Short mmCIF file of N, CA and C in Angstrom, two decimals:
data_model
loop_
_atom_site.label_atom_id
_atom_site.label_comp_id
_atom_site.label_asym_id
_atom_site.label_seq_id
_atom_site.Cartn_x
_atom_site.Cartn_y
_atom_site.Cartn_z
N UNK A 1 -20.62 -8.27 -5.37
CA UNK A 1 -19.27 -7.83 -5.71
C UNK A 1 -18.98 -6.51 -4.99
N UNK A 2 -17.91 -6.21 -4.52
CA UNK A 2 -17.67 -5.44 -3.98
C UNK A 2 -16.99 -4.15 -4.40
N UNK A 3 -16.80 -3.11 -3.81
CA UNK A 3 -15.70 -1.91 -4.84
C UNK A 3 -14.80 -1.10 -3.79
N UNK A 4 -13.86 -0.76 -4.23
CA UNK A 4 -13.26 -0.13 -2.95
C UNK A 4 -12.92 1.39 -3.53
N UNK A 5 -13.27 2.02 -2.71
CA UNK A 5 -13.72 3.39 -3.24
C UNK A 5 -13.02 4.13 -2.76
N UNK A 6 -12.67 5.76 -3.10
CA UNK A 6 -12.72 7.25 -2.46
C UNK A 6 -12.97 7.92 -3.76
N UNK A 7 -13.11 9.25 -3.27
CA UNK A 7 -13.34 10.66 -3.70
C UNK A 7 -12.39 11.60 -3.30
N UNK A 8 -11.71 12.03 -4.56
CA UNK A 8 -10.53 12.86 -5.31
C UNK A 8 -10.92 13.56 -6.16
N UNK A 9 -9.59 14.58 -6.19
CA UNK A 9 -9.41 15.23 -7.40
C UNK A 9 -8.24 15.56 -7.81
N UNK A 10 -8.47 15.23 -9.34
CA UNK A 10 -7.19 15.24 -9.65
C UNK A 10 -6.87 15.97 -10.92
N UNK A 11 -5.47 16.93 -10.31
CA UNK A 11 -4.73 18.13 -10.66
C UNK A 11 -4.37 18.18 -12.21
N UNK A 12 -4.53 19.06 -12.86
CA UNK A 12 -4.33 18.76 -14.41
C UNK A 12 -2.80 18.84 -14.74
N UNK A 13 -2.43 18.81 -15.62
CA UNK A 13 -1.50 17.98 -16.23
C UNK A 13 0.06 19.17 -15.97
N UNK A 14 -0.52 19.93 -16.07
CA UNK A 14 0.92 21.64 -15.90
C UNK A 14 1.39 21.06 -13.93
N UNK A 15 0.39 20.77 -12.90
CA UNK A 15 0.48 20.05 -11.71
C UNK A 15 1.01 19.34 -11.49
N UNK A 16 0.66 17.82 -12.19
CA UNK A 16 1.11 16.66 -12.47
C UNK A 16 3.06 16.69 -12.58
N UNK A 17 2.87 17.25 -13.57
CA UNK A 17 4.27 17.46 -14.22
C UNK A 17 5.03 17.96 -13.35
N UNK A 18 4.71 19.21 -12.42
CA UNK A 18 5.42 19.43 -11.35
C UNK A 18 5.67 18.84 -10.50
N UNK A 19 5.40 17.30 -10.16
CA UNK A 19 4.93 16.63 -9.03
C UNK A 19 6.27 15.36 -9.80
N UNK A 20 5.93 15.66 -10.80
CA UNK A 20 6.63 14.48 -11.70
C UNK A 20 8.23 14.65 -11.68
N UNK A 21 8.73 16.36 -12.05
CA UNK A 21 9.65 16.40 -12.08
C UNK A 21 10.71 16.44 -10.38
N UNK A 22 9.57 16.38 -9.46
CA UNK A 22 10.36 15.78 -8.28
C UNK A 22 11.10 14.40 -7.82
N UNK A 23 10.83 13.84 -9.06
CA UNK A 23 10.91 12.20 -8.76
C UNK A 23 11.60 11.41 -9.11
N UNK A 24 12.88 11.75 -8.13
CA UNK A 24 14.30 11.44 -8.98
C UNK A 24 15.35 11.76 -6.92
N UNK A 25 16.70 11.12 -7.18
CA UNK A 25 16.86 11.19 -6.07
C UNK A 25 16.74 11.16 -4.84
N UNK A 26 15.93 9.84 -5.03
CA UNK A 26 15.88 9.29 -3.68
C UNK A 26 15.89 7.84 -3.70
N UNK A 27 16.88 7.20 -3.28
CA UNK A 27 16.89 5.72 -3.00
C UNK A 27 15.63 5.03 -2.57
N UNK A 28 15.36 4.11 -3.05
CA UNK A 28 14.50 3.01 -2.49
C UNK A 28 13.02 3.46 -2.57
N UNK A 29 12.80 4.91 -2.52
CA UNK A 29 10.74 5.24 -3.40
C UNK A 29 10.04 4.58 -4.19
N UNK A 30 8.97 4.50 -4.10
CA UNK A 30 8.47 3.90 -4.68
C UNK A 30 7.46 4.85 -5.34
N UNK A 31 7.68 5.50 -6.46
CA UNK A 31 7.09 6.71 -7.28
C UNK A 31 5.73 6.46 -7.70
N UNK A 32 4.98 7.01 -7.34
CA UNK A 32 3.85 7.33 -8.18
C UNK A 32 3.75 7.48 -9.62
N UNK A 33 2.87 6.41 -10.15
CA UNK A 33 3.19 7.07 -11.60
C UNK A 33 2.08 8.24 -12.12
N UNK A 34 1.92 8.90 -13.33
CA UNK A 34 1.12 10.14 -13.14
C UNK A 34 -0.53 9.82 -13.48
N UNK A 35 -1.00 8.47 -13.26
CA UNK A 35 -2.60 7.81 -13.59
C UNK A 35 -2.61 8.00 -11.48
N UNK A 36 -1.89 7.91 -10.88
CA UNK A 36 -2.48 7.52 -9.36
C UNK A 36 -1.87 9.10 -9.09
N UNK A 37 -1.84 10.33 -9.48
CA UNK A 37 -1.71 11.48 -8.73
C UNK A 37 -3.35 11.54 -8.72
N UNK A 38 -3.44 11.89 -7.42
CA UNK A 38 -4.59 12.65 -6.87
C UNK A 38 -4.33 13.46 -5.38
N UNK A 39 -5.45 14.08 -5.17
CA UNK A 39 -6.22 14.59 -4.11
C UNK A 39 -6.50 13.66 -3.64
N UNK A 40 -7.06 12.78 -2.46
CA UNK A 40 -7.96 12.29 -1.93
C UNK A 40 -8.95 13.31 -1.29
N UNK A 41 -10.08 13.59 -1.04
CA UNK A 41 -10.85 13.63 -0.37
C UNK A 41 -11.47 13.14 1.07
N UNK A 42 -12.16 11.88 0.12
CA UNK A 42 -12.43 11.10 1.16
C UNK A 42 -11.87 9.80 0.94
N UNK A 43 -11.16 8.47 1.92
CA UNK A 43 -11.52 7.45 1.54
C UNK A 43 -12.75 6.59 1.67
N UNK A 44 -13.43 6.16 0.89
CA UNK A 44 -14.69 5.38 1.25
C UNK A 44 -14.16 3.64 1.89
N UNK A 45 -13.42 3.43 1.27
CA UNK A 45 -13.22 1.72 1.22
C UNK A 45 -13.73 0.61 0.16
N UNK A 46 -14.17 -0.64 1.25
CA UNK A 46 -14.74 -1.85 0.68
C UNK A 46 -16.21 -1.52 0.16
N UNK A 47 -17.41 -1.53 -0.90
CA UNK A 47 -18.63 -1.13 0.13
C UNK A 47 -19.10 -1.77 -1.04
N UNK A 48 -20.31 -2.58 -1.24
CA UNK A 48 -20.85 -3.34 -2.35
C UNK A 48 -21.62 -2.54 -3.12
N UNK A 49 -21.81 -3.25 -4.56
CA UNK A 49 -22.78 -2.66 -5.48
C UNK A 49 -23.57 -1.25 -4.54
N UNK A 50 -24.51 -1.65 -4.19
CA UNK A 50 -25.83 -1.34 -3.91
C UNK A 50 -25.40 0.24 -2.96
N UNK A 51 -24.65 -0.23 -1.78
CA UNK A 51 -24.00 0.87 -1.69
C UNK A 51 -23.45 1.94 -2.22
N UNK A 52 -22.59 1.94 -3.51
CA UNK A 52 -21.52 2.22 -4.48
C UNK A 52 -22.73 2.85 -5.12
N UNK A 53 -23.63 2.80 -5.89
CA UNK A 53 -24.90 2.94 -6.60
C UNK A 53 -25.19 4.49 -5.64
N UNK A 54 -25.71 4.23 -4.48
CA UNK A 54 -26.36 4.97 -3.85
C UNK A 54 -25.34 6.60 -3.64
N UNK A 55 -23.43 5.58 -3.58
CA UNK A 55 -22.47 7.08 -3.33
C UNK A 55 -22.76 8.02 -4.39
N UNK A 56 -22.80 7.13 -5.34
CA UNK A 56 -22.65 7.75 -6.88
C UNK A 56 -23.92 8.58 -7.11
N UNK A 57 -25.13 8.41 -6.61
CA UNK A 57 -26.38 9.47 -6.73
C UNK A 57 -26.35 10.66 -5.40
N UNK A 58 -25.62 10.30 -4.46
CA UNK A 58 -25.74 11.05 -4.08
C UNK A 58 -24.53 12.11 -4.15
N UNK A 59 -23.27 11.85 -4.74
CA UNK A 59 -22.79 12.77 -4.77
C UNK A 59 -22.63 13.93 -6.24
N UNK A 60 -23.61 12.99 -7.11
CA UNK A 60 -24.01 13.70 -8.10
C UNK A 60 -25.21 15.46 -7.89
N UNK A 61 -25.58 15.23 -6.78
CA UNK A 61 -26.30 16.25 -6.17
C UNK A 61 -25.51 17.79 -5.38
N UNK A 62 -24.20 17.20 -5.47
CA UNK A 62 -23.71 18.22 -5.36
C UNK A 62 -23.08 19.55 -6.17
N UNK A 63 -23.56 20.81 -5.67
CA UNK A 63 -23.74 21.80 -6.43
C UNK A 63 -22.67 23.09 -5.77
N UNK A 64 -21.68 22.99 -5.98
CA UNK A 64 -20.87 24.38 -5.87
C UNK A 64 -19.81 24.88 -7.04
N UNK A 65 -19.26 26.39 -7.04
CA UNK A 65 -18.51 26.69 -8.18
C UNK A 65 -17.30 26.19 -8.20
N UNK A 66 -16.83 26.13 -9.08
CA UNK A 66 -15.20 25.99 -8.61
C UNK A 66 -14.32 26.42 -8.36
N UNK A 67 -13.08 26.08 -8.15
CA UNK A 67 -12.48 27.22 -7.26
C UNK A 67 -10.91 26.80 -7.11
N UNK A 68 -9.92 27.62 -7.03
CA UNK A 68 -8.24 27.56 -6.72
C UNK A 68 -7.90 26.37 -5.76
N UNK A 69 -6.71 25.88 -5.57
CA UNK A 69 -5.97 25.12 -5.39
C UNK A 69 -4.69 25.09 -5.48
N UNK A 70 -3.78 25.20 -4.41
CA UNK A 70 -2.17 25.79 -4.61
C UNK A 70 -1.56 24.59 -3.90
N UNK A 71 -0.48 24.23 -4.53
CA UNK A 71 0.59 23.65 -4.08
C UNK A 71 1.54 24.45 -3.23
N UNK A 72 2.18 23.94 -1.94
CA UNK A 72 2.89 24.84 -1.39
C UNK A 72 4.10 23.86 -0.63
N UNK A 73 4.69 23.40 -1.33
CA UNK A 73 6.02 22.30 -0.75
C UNK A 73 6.05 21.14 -0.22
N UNK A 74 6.56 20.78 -0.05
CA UNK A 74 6.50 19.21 0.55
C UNK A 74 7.00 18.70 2.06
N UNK A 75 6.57 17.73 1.99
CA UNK A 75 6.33 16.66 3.60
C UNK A 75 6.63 15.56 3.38
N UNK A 76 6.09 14.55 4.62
CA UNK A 76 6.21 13.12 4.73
C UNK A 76 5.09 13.21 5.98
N UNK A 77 5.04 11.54 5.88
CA UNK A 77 4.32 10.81 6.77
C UNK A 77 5.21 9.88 7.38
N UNK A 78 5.20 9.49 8.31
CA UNK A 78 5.92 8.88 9.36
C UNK A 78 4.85 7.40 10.39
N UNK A 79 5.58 6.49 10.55
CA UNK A 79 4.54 5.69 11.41
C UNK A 79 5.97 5.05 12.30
N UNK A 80 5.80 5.43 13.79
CA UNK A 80 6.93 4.85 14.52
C UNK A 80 8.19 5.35 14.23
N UNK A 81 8.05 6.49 14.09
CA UNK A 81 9.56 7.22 13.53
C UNK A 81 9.97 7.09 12.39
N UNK A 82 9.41 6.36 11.55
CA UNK A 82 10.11 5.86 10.72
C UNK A 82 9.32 6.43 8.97
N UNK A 83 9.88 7.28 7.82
CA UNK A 83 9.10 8.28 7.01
C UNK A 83 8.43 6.66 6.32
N UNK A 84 7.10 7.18 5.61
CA UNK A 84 5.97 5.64 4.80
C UNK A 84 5.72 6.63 3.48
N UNK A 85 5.61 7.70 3.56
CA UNK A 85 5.19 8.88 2.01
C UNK A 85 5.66 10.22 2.42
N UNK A 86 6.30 10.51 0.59
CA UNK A 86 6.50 11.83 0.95
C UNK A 86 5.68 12.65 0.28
N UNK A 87 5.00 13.74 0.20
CA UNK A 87 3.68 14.12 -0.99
C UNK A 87 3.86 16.06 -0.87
N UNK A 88 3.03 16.58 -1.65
CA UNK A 88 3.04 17.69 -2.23
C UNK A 88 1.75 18.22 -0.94
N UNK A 89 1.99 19.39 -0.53
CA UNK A 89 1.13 19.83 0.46
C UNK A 89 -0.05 20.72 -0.38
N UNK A 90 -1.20 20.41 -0.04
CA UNK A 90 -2.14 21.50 -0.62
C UNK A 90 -2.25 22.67 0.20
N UNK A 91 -2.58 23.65 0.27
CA UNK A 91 -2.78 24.64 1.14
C UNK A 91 -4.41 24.76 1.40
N UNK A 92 -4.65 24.44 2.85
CA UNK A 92 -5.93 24.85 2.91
C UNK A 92 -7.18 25.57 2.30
N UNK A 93 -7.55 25.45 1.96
CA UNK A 93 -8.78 26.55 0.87
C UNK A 93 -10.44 26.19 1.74
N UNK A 94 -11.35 27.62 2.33
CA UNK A 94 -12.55 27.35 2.54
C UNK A 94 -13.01 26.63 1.31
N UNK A 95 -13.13 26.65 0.49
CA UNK A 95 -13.70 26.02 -0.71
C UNK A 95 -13.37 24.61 -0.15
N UNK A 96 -12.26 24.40 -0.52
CA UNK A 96 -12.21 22.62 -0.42
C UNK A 96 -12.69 22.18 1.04
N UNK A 97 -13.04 22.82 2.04
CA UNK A 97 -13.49 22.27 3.18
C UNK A 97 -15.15 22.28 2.76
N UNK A 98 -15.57 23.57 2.13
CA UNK A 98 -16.90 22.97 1.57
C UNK A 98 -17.18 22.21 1.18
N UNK A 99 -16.59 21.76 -0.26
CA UNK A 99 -16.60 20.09 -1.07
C UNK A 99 -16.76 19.22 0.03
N UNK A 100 -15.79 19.41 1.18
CA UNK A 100 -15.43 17.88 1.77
C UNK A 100 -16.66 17.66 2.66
N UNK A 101 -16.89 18.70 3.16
CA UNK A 101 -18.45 18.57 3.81
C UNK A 101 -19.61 17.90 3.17
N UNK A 102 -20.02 18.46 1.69
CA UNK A 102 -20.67 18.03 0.53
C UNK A 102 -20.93 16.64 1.04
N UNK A 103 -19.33 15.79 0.39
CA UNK A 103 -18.68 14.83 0.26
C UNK A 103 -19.44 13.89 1.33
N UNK A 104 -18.65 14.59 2.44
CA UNK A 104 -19.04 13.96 3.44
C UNK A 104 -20.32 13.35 3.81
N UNK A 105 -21.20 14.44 3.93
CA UNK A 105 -22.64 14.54 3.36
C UNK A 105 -23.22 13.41 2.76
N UNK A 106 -22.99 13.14 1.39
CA UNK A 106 -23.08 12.37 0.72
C UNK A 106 -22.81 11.35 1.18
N UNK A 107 -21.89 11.09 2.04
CA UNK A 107 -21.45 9.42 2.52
C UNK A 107 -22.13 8.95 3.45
N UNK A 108 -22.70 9.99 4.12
CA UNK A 108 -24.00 10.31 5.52
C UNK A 108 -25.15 9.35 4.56
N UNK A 109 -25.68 9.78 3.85
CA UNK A 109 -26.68 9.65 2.90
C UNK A 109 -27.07 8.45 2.09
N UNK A 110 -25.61 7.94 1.54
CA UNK A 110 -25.24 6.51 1.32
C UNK A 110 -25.08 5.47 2.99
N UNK A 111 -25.24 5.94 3.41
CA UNK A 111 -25.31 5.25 4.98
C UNK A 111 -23.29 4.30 5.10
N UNK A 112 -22.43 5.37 4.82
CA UNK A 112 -21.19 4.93 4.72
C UNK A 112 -20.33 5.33 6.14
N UNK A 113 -21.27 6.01 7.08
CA UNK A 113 -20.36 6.22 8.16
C UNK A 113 -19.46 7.43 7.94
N UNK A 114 -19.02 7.93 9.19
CA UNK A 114 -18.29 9.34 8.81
C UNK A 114 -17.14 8.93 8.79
N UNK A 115 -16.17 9.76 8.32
CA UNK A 115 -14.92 9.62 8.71
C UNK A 115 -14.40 10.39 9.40
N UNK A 116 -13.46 9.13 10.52
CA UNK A 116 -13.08 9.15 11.63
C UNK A 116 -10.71 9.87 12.03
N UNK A 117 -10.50 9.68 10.20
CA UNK A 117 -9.32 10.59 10.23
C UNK A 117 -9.10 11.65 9.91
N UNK A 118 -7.94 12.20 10.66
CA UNK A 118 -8.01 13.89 10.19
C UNK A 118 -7.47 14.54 8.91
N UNK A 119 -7.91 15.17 7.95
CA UNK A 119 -8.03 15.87 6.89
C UNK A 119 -6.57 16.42 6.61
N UNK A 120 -5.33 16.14 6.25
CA UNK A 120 -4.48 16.42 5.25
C UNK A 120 -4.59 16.59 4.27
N UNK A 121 -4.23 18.03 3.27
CA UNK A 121 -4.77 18.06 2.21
C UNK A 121 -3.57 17.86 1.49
N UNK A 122 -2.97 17.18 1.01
CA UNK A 122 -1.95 16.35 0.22
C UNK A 122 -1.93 15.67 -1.14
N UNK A 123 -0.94 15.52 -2.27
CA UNK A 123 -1.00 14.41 -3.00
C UNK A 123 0.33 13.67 -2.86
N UNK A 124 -0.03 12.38 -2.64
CA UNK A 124 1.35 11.65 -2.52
C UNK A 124 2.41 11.40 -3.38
N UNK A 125 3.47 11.91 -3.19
CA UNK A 125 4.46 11.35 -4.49
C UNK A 125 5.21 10.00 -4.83
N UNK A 126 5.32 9.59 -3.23
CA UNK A 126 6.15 8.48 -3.44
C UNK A 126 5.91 7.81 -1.79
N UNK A 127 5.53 6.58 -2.20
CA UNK A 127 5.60 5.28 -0.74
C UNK A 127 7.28 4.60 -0.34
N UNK A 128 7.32 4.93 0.91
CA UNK A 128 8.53 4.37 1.43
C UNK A 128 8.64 3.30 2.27
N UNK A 129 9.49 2.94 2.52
CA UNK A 129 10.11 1.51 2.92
C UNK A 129 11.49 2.01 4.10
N UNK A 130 11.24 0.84 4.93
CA UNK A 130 12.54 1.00 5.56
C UNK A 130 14.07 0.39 4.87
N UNK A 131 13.96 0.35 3.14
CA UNK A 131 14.57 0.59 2.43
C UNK A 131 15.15 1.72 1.81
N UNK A 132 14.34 2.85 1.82
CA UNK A 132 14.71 4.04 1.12
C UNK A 132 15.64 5.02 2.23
N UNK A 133 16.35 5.71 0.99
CA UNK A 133 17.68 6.50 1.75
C UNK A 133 16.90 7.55 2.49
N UNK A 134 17.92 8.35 3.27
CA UNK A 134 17.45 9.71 4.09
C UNK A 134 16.56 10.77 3.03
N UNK A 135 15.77 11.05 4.06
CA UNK A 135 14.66 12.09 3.18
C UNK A 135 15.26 13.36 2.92
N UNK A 136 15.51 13.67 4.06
CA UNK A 136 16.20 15.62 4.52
C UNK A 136 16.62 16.25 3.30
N UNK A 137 17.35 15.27 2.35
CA UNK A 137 17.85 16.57 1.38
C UNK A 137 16.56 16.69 0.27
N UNK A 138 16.22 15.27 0.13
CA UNK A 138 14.86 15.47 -0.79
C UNK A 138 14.15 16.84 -0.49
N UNK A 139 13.34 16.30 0.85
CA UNK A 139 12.59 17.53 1.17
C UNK A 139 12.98 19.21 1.47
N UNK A 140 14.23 18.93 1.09
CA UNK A 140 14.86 20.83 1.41
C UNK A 140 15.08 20.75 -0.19
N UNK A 141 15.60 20.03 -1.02
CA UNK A 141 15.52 20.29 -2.21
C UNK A 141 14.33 20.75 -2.97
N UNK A 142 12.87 20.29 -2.71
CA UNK A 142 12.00 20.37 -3.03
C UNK A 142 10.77 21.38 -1.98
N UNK A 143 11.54 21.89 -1.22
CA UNK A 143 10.91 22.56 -0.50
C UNK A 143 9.73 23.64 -0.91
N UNK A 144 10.24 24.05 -2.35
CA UNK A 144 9.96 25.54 -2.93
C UNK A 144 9.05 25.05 -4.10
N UNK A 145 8.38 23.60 -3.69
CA UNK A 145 7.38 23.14 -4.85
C UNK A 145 6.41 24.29 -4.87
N UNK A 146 5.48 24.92 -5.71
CA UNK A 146 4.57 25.60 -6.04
C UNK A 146 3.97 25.33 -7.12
N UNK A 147 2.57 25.24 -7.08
CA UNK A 147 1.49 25.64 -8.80
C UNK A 147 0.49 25.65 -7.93
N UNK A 148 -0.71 25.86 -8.95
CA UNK A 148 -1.86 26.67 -9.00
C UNK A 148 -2.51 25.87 -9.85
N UNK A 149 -3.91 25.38 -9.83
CA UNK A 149 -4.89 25.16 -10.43
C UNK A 149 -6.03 25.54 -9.92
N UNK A 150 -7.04 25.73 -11.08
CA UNK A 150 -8.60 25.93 -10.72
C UNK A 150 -9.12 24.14 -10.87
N UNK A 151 -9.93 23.95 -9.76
CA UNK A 151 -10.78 22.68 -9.40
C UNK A 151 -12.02 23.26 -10.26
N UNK A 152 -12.42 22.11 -11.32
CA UNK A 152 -13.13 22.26 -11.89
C UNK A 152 -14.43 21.06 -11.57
N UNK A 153 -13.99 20.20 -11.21
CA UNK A 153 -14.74 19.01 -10.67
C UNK A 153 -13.96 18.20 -9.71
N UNK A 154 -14.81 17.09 -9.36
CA UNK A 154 -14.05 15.87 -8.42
C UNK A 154 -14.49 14.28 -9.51
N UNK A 155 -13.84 13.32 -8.38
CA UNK A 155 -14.12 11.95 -9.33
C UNK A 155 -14.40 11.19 -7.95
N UNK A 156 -15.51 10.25 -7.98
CA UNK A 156 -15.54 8.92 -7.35
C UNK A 156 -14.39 8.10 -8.12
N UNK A 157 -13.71 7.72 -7.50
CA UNK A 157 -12.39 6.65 -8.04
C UNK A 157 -12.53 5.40 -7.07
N UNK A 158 -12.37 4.12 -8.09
CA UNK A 158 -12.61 2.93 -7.69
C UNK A 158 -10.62 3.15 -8.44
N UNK A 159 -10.37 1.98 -6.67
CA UNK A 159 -9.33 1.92 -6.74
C UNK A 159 -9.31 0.17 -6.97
N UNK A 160 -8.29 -0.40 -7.99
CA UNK A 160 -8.06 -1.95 -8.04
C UNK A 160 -6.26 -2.17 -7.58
N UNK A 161 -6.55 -3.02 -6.22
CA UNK A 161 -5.08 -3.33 -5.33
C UNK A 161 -3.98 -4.67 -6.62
N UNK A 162 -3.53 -4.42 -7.36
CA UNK A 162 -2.58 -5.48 -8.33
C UNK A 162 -1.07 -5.42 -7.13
N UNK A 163 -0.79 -6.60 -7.62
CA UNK A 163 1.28 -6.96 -7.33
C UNK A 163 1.72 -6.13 -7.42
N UNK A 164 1.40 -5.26 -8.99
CA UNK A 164 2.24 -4.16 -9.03
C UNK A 164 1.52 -3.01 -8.42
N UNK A 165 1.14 -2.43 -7.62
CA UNK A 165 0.27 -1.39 -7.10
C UNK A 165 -0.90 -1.23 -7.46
N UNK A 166 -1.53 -0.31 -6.59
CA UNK A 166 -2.71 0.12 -6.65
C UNK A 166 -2.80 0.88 -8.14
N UNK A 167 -3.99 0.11 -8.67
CA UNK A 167 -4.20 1.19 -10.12
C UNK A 167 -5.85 2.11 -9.74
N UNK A 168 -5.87 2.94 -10.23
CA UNK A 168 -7.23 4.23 -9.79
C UNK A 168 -7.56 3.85 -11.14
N UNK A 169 -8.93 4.03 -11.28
CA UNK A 169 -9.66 4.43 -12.07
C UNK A 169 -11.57 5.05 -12.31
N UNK A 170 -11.61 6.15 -12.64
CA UNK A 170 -12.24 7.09 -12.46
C UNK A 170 -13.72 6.45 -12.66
N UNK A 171 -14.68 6.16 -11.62
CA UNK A 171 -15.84 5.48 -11.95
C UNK A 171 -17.07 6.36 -12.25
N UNK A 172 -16.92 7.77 -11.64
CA UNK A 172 -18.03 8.88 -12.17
C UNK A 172 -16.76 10.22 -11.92
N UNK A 173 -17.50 11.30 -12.91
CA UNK A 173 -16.84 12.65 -12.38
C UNK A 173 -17.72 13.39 -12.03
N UNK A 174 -17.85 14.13 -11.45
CA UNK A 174 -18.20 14.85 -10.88
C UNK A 174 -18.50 16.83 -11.18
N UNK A 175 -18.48 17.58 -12.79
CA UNK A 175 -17.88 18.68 -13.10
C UNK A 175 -18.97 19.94 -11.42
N UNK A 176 -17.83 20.83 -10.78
CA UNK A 176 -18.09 21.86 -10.67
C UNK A 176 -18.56 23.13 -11.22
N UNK A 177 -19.32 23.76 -10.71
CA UNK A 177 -19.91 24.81 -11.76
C UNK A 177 -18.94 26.34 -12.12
N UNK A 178 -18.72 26.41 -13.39
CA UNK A 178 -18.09 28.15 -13.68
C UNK A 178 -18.72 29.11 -13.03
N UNK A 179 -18.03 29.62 -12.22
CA UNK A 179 -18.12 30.90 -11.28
C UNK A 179 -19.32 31.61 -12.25
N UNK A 180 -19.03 31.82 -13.25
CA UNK A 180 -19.34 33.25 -14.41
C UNK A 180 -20.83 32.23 -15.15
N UNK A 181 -20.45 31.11 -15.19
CA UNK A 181 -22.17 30.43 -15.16
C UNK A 181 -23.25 30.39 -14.39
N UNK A 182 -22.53 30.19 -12.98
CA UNK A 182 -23.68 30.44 -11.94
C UNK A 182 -24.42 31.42 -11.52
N UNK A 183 -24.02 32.62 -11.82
CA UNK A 183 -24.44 34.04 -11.62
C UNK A 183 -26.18 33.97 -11.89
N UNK A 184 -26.59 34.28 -10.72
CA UNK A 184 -28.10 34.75 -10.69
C UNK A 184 -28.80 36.32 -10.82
N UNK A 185 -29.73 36.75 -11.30
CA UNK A 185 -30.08 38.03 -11.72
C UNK A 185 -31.35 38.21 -10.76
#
């Protein structure tokens, strides 16, 4: 049996809500509801049991504190000119390039191959169609998105593809360590 995987994290609920109350005014989106907000990390994919087994031990080995996370306005994605998502921008953080290394690491380890796309740090709000109306005012309306959270952990998330969308659900978590716990003498 197979599982189709990535590694996320996902923003607590004061986040969420900010992400939520963008989601209105725009023809033809297809909204996220607030169980599929995440981070991605990494995507893993298709990868069987045995594999899946091996992500899950090895990314349990990972050991860093936790650390900030800012929202800083919004975007889109585009394929052929044409916008496919519009999502909440993360702002770069050394920290989260550590994790992703970790991460990465870990997928080295599980013998999953690296990944080969480049690192947007994003959560998506909404999938588009060459149905949905003009973006421009969305994204100047929402330009001035902002919040703040502390990353306290990550999740391996097994994603299941339904009619009605992709549903996530959290197959291990992952907790990060308190700054003020880790302290050595």
């Amino acid at each position: 049996m197979s599982h189709r995987l990535f590694i996320g994290i996902r923003p607590p609920a004061h986040v969420r809500e900010a992400l939520i109350d963008t989601m209105e005014a725009l023809e033809g989106a297809r909204w996220q509801d607030d169980e599929q907000l995440h981070l991605t990390t990494r995507f893993v994919g298709e990868v069987e049991r045995e594999a899946a087994n091996d992500l899950a031990a090895a990314l349990a080995s990972i050991a860093l504190p936790s650390f900030e996370l800012e929202l800083e306005g919004v975007s889109h994605f585009e394929r052929k000119g044409m916008p496919t998502a519009i999502w909440a921008r993360v702002r770069p953080a050394p920290e989260l390039e550590r994790l992703r290394a970790k991460i990465e690491r870990a997928c080295d380890l599980a013998r999953l191959g690296g990944e080969t796309r480049r690192f947007t740090p994003h959560i998506t709000i909404a999938r588009l169609n060459s149905h949905t109306g003009p973006i421009v005012d969305w994204l100047t309306r929402n330009s001035d998105l902002r919040a703040t959270w502390r990353v306290d952990g990550f999740s391996l998330f097994e994603s299941h593809l339904l009619a009605s969308g992709a549903q996530y659900e959290v197959a291990m978590h992952y907790p990060l360590q308190d700054t003020a716990l880790s302290t050595t003498f």
